[in-house]
Coordinates of C-alpha atoms and ligand atoms in Angstrom, one line a residue:
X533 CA 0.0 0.0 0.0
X534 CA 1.7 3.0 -1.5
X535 CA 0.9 6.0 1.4
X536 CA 1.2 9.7 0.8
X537 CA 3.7 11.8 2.1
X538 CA 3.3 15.3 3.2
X539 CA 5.8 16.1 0.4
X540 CA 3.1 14.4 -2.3
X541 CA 0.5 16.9 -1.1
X542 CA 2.7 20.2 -1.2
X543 CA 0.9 22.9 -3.6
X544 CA -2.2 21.0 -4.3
X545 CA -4.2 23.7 -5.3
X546 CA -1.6 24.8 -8.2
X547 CA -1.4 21.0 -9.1
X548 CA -5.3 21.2 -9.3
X549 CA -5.3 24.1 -11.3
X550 CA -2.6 22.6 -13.8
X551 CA -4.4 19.1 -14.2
X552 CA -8.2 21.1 -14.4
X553 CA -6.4 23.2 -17.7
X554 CA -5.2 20.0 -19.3
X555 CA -8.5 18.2 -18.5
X556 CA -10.5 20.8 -19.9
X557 CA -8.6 21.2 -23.0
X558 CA -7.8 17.4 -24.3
X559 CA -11.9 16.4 -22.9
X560 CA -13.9 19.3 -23.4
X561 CA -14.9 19.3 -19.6
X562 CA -13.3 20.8 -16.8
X563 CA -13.1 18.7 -13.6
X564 CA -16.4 19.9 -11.7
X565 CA -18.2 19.2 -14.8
X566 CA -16.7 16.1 -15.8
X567 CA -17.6 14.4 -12.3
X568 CA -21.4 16.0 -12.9
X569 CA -21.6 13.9 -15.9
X570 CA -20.1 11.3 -14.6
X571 CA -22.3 10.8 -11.6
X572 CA -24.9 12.9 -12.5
X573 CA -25.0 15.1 -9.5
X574 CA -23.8 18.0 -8.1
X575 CA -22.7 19.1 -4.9
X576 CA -25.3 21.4 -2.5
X577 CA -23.4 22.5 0.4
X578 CA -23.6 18.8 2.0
X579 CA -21.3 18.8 5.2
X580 CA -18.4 16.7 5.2
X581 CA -16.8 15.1 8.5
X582 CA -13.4 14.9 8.0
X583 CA -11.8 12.5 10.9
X584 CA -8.1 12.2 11.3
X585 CA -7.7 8.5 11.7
X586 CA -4.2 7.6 13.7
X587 CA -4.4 3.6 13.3
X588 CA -1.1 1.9 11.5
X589 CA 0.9 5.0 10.5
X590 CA -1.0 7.2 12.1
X591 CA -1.8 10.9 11.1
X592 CA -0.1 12.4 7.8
X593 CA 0.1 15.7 8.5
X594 CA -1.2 17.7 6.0
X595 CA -3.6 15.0 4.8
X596 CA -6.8 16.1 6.4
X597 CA -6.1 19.7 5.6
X598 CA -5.8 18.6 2.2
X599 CA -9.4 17.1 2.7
X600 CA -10.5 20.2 3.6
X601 CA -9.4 22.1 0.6
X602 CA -10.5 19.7 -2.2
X603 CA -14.0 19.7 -0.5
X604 CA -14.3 23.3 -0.2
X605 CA -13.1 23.9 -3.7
X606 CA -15.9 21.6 -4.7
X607 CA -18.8 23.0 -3.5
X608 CA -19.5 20.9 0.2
X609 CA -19.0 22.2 3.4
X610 CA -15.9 20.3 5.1
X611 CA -14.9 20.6 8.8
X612 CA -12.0 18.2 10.4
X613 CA -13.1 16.8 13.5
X614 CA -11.3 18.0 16.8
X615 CA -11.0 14.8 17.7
X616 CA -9.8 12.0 15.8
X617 CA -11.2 8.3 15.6
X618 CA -14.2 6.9 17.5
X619 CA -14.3 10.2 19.2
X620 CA -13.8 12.1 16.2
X621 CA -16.1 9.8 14.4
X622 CA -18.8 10.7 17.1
X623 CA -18.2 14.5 17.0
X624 CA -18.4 14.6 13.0
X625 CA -22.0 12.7 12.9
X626 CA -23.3 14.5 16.0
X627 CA -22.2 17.8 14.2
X628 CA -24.4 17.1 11.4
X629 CA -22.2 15.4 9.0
X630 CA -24.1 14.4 6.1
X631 CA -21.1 12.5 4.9
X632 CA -17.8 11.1 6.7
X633 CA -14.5 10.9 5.5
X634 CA -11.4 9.2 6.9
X635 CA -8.9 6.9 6.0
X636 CA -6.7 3.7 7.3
X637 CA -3.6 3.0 5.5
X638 CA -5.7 0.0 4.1
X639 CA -8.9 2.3 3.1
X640 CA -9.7 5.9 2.3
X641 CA -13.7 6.1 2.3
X642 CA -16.5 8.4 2.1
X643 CA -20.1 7.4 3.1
X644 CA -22.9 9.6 2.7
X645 CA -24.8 9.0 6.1
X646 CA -27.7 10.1 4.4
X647 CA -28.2 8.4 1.4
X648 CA -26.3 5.3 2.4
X649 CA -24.0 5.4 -0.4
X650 CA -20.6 3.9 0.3
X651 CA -17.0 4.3 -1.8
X652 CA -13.7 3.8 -1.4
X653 CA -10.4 6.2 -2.7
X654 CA -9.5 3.1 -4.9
X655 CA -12.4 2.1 -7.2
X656 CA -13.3 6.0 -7.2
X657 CA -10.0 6.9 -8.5
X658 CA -9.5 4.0 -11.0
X659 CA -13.1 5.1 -12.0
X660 CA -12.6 8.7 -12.7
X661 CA -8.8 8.4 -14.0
X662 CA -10.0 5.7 -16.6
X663 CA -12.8 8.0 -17.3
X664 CA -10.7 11.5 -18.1
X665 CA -8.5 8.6 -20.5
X666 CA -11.6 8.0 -22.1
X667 CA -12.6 11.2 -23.1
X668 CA -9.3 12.0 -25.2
X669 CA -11.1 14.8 -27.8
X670 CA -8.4 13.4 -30.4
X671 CA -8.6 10.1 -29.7
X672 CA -7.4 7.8 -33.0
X673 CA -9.8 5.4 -32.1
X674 CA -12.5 3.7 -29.4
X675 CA -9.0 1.5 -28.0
X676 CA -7.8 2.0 -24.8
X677 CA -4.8 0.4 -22.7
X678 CA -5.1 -0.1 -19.1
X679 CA -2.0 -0.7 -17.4
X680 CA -2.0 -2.5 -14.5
X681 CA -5.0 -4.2 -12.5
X682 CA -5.4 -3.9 -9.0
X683 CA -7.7 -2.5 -7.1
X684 CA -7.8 1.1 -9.0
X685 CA -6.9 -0.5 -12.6
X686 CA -9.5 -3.2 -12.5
X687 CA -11.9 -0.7 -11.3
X688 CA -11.0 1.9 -13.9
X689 CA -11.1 -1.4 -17.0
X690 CA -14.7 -1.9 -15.8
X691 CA -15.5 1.2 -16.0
X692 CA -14.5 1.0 -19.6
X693 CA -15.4 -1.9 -20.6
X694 CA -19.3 -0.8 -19.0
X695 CA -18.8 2.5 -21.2
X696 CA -18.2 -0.2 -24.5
X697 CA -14.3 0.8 -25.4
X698 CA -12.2 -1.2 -26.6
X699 CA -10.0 -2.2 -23.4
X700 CA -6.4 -3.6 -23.7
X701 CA -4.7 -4.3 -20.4
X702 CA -1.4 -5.3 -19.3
X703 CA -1.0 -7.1 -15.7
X704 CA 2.4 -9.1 -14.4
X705 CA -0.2 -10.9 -12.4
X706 CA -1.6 -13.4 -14.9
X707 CA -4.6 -14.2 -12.1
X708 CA -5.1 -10.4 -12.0
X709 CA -5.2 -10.9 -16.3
X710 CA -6.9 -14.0 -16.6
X711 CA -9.8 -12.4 -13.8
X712 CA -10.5 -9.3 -15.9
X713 CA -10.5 -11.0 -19.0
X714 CA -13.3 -13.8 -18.0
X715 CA -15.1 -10.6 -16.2
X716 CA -15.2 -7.9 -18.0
X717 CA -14.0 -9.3 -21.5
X718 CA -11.2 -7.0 -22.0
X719 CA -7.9 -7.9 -24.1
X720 CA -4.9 -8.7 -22.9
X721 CA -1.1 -6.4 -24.3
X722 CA 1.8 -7.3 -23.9
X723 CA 4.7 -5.3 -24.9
X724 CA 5.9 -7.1 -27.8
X725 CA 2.5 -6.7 -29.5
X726 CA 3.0 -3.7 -32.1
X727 CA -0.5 -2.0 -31.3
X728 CA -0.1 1.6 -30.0
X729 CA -2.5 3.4 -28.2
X730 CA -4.0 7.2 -28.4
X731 CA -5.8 7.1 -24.9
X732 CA -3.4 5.5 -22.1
X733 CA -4.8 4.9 -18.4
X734 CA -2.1 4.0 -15.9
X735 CA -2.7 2.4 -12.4
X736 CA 0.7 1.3 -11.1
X737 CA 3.0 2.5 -8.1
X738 CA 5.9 1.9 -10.4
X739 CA 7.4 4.5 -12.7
X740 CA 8.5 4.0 -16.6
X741 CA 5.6 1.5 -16.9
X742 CA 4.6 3.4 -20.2
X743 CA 7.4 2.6 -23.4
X744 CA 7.9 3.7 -26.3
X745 CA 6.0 0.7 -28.5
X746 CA 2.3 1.2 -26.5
X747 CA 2.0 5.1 -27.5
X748 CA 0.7 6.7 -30.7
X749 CA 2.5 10.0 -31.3
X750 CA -0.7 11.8 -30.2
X751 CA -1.5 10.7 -26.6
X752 CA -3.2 11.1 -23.6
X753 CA -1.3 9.3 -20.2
X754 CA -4.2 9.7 -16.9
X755 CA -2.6 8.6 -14.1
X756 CA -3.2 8.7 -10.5
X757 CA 0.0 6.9 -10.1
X758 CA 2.9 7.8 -7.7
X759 CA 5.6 8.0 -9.4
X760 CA 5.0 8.5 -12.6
X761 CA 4.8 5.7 -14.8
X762 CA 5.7 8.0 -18.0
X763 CA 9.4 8.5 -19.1
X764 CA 9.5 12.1 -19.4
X765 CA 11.6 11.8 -22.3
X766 CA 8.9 9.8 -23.8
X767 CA 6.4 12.5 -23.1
X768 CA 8.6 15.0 -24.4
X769 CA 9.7 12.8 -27.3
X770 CA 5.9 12.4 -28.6
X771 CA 3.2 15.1 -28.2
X772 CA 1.8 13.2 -24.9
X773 CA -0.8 15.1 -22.7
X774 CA -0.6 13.9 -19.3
X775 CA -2.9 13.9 -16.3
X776 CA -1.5 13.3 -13.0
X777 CA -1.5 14.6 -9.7
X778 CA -1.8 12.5 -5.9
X779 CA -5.1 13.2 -3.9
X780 CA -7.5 16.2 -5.5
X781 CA -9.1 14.4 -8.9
X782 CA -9.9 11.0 -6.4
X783 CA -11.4 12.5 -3.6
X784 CA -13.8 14.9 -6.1
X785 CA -14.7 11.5 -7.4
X786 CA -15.3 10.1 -4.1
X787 CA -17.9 12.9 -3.0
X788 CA -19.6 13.0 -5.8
X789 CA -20.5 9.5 -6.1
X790 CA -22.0 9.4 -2.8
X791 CA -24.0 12.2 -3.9
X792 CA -26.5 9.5 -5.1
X793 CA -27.6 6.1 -3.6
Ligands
LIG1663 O1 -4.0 11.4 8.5 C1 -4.7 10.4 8.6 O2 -5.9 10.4 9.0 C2 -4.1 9.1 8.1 N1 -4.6 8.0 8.8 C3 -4.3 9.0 6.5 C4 -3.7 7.8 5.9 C5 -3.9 7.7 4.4 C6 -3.2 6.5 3.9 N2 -3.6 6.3 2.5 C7 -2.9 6.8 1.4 O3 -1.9 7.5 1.6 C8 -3.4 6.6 0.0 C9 -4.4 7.7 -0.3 C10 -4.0 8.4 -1.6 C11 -5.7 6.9 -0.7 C12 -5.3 5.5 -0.6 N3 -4.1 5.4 -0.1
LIG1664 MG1 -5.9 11.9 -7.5

């Protein structure tokens, strides 16, 4: 389990503002709006619990504050509990939370207390990443390579495969292959095939996952991956567009797909 760092999470906001220009130019859609389509939803003030949770690792220290910003900048009304845990858990819901967030180092969730909707910072991410992918404006074609299949790449390739693109995938875990295959009927790539791809979707904690042979010379790399699994002389090599940064495009997922049961 790859944890954040309170280096990862320095300058989120111009990070945000950086990935939201790229987003909007190669999809059409800036963030806020690509998550409305997405979910069909929008945020109305809804107050978010944040609870500092100090199990395993304990607290990172700019996490929850980082919280606080991305739900602010989406339209809800965060506050991070005084308290964190059971207590902190107890203060947020008798505050009036109408949804919690808090994470483990196992689980990062949000549950609308509400609506009953649950989610978790995994299949949200690999769902909204895969998504932006998608949505590649000058995309050759309806192909799309998935790389890696864990927890956010298998969630992202079913996402896909639901939304009817053609989904490639690439796995060192031949279980992990074989599952997503029999499941969700993707293909599987492997390197030494001589397809290239216009719309890339990346889900490894590895970098230089992404070569030379899997790109067309237009491309777009979405990643929430840390490091970066793109070369940068690869990307500077071929006219890539990449979208990448650690925390703010997976927890705007996260709230607004407990906006709805
Ligand atoms: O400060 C706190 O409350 C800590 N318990 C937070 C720990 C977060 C650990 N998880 C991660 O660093 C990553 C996140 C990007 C989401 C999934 N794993
Ligand atoms: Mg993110």
């Amino acid at each position: 389990m790859a944890l954040l760092t309170p280096e990862d999470l320095e300058n989120l906001s111009s990070q945000l503002e950086h990935n939201n220009e790229i987003v909007k130019r190669v999809t059409g859609l800036d963030i806020m709006d690509l998550c409305e389509e997405l979910y069909g939803a929008q945020p109305n003030s809804e107050r978010v619990g944040i609870i500092p949770i100090t199990a395993g690792n304990g607290i990172i220290s700019n996490f929850t504050a980082s919280l606080l910003f991305i739900v602010n900048y989406f339209g809800f009304e965060g506050f991070i509990t005084e308290h964190p845990d059971v207590t902190g858990y107890y203060e947020a819901v008798s505050q009036g939370a109408d949804i919690i967030m808090m994470a483990d180092d196992h689980i990062f969730t949000a549950h609308n207390l509400q609506k009953g909707a649950i989610v978790s910072n995994h299949v949200a991410t690999g769902i909204i990443y895969a998504d932006i992918a998608s949505r590649f404006l000058e995309a050759s074609s309806k192909d799309i390579l998935v790389i890696c299949l864990g927890r956010v790449g298998y969630a992202g390739a079913c996402h896909l495969a639901e939304k009817g693109f053609n989904v490639y995938a690439c796995d060192p875990n031949k279980g992990f292959l074989q599952k997503a295959v029999d499941e969700l009927g993707i293909k599987t790539y492997c390197s030494d095939d001589r397809k290239k791809f216009s719309m890339v979707f990346e889900a490894t904690p590895n970098a230089d996952t992404i070569s030379e042979g899997m790109i067309e010379e237009r491309c777009l790399v979405s990643t929430p991956g840390i490091p970066c699994g793109l070369p940068p002389e690869i990307g500077k090599k071929y006219r890539v567009d990449l979208v990448m940064e650690p925390l703010v495009i997976g927890v705007a997922s996260m709230l607004y797909s407990v906006l709805r049961k």
